GROMACS .gro file of C-alpha atoms in nm:
model
  124
    1MET     CA    1  11.572  11.107  10.633
    2ARG     CA    2  11.240  10.891  10.624
    3PHE     CA    3  11.082  10.791  10.330
    4ARG     CA    4  10.670  10.692  10.388
    5MET     CA    5  10.536  10.398  10.259
    6GLY     CA    6  10.149  10.337  10.329
    7SER     CA    7  10.215  10.288  10.721
    8THR     CA    8  10.517  10.166  10.706
    9GLN     CA    9  10.845  10.456  10.773
   10LEU     CA   10  11.182  10.364  10.654
   11HIS     CA   11  11.451  10.516  10.756
   12VAL     CA   12  11.757  10.586  10.575
   13PHE     CA   13  12.067  10.606  10.797
   14SER     CA   14  12.408  10.825  10.651
   15ARG     CA   15  12.697  10.825  10.858
   16GLY     CA   16  12.765  11.259  10.821
   17THR     CA   17  12.750  11.224  10.400
   18LEU     CA   18  12.520  11.468  10.450
   19PRO     CA   19  12.550  11.811  10.609
   20GLY     CA   20  12.270  11.820  10.893
   21ILE     CA   21  12.207  11.514  10.906
   22LYS     CA   22  12.210  11.320  11.250
   23THR     CA   23  12.212  10.951  11.239
   24PRO     CA   24  12.174  10.714  11.510
   25SER     CA   25  12.515  10.486  11.374
   26THR     CA   26  12.625  10.427  11.717
   27VAL     CA   27  12.485  10.252  12.060
   28LYS     CA   28  12.655  10.249  12.380
   29GLY     CA   29  12.952  10.341  12.196
   30GLN     CA   30  12.894  10.075  11.905
   31GLN     CA   31  12.890  10.093  11.554
   32MET     CA   32  12.556   9.964  11.459
   33ALA     CA   33  12.560   9.749  11.170
   34TYR     CA   34  12.219   9.694  10.910
   35VAL     CA   35  12.190   9.427  10.728
   36TYR     CA   36  12.006   9.463  10.359
   37VAL     CA   37  11.849   9.142  10.240
   38ASN     CA   38  11.648   9.056   9.894
   39LEU     CA   39  11.468   8.662   9.866
   40LEU     CA   40  11.347   8.642   9.493
   41LEU     CA   41  11.116   8.361   9.624
   42HIS     CA   42  11.038   7.975   9.474
   43ASP     CA   43  11.025   7.754   9.755
   44PRO     CA   44  10.701   7.876   9.958
   45GLU     CA   45  10.708   7.548  10.148
   46THR     CA   46  11.097   7.540  10.211
   47MET     CA   47  11.064   7.966  10.337
   48ALA     CA   48  10.782   7.843  10.624
   49ALA     CA   49  11.031   7.566  10.703
   50TYR     CA   50  11.304   7.890  10.735
   51ARG     CA   51  11.068   8.146  10.919
   52GLU     CA   52  11.033   7.862  11.172
   53LYS     CA   53  11.375   7.827  11.239
   54ALA     CA   54  11.475   8.173  11.180
   55GLY     CA   55  11.371   8.434  11.475
   56ALA     CA   56  11.543   8.192  11.738
   57ALA     CA   57  11.867   8.223  11.477
   58LEU     CA   58  11.848   8.612  11.439
   59GLN     CA   59  11.777   8.599  11.858
   60LYS     CA   60  12.137   8.442  11.928
   61HIS     CA   61  12.295   8.720  11.753
   62GLY     CA   62  12.105   8.978  11.888
   63ALA     CA   63  11.910   9.060  11.512
   64LYS     CA   64  11.616   9.282  11.512
   65VAL     CA   65  11.403   9.294  11.246
   66LEU     CA   66  11.336   9.667  11.144
   67VAL     CA   67  11.165   9.558  10.817
   68SER     CA   68  11.006   9.287  10.621
   69THR     CA   69  10.796   9.349  10.346
   70PRO     CA   70  10.760   9.187   9.978
   71GLN     CA   71  10.656   9.529   9.849
   72GLN     CA   72  11.010   9.703   9.727
   73THR     CA   73  10.994  10.006   9.461
   74VAL     CA   74  11.290  10.087   9.334
   75ILE     CA   75  11.226  10.464   9.315
   76GLU     CA   76  11.538  10.583   9.121
   77GLY     CA   77  11.810  10.439   8.919
   78THR     CA   78  11.743  10.026   8.788
   79ARG     CA   79  11.797   9.741   8.935
   80ASP     CA   80  11.778   9.361   8.935
   81ALA     CA   81  11.422   9.162   9.016
   82THR     CA   82  11.337   9.260   9.405
   83GLY     CA   83  11.142   8.993   9.575
   84ILE     CA   84  11.120   8.983   9.961
   85GLY     CA   85  11.300   9.294  10.127
   86VAL     CA   86  11.437   9.269  10.508
   87ILE     CA   87  11.621   9.485  10.673
   88LEU     CA   88  11.774   9.389  10.995
   89GLN     CA   89  11.978   9.547  11.275
   90PHE     CA   90  12.274   9.464  11.451
   91ALA     CA   91  12.506   9.563  11.723
   92SER     CA   92  12.791   9.539  11.470
   93PRO     CA   93  12.953   9.479  11.144
   94GLU     CA   94  13.144   9.211  11.362
   95VAL     CA   95  12.803   9.063  11.529
   96ALA     CA   96  12.637   9.024  11.175
   97LYS     CA   97  12.942   8.808  11.050
   98ASP     CA   98  12.949   8.589  11.321
   99TRP     CA   99  12.563   8.571  11.204
  100ILE     CA  100  12.631   8.477  10.868
  101ASN     CA  101  12.944   8.252  10.925
  102ASP     CA  102  12.764   8.057  11.266
  103PRO     CA  103  12.817   7.686  11.210
  104GLU     CA  104  12.547   7.616  11.420
  105LEU     CA  105  12.316   7.811  11.200
  106GLN     CA  106  12.449   7.638  10.817
  107ASP     CA  107  12.048   7.490  10.806
  108VAL     CA  108  11.895   7.735  10.830
  109HIS     CA  109  12.113   7.968  10.629
  110ALA     CA  110  12.097   7.660  10.370
  111LEU     CA  111  11.687   7.667  10.433
  112ARG     CA  112  11.676   8.041  10.315
  113GLN     CA  113  11.916   7.965  10.009
  114ALA     CA  114  11.705   7.679   9.892
  115ALA     CA  115  11.386   7.878   9.908
  116GLY     CA  116  11.465   8.074   9.620
  117LYS     CA  117  11.775   8.342   9.506
  118SER     CA  118  11.880   8.598   9.817
  119ALA     CA  119  12.136   8.897   9.810
  120ILE     CA  120  12.232   8.970  10.142
  121THR     CA  121  12.386   9.322  10.207
  122LEU     CA  122  12.650   9.474  10.529
  123LEU     CA  123  12.577   9.830  10.548
  124ALA     CA  124  12.830   9.901  10.819
   0.00000   0.00000   0.00000
């Protein structure tokens, strides 16, 4: 499935839950993992400091930013407030968990947490 939002394409992946849907859920035999981050920004200065360090933190774990946007629109149902939405891609669920639990990155995660209220969801 693909949803087109302006010039950005959002791909919604399904692991065979719908007949006829083929999905790129594996690369070289490994299960890919996706992480959805929703951040309600309260402190732009702290967020700027986070952004300076976030790239290296993600790169350390081989993560790829697929989408990052402040424009989220609920197209069905209801949910809590949305803020900055980010979708990250990792080589596996384990690598995604290693990223969030990496003791060397706790100061980077602390900056994100201080910048606003975030919810991080592993999609794997």
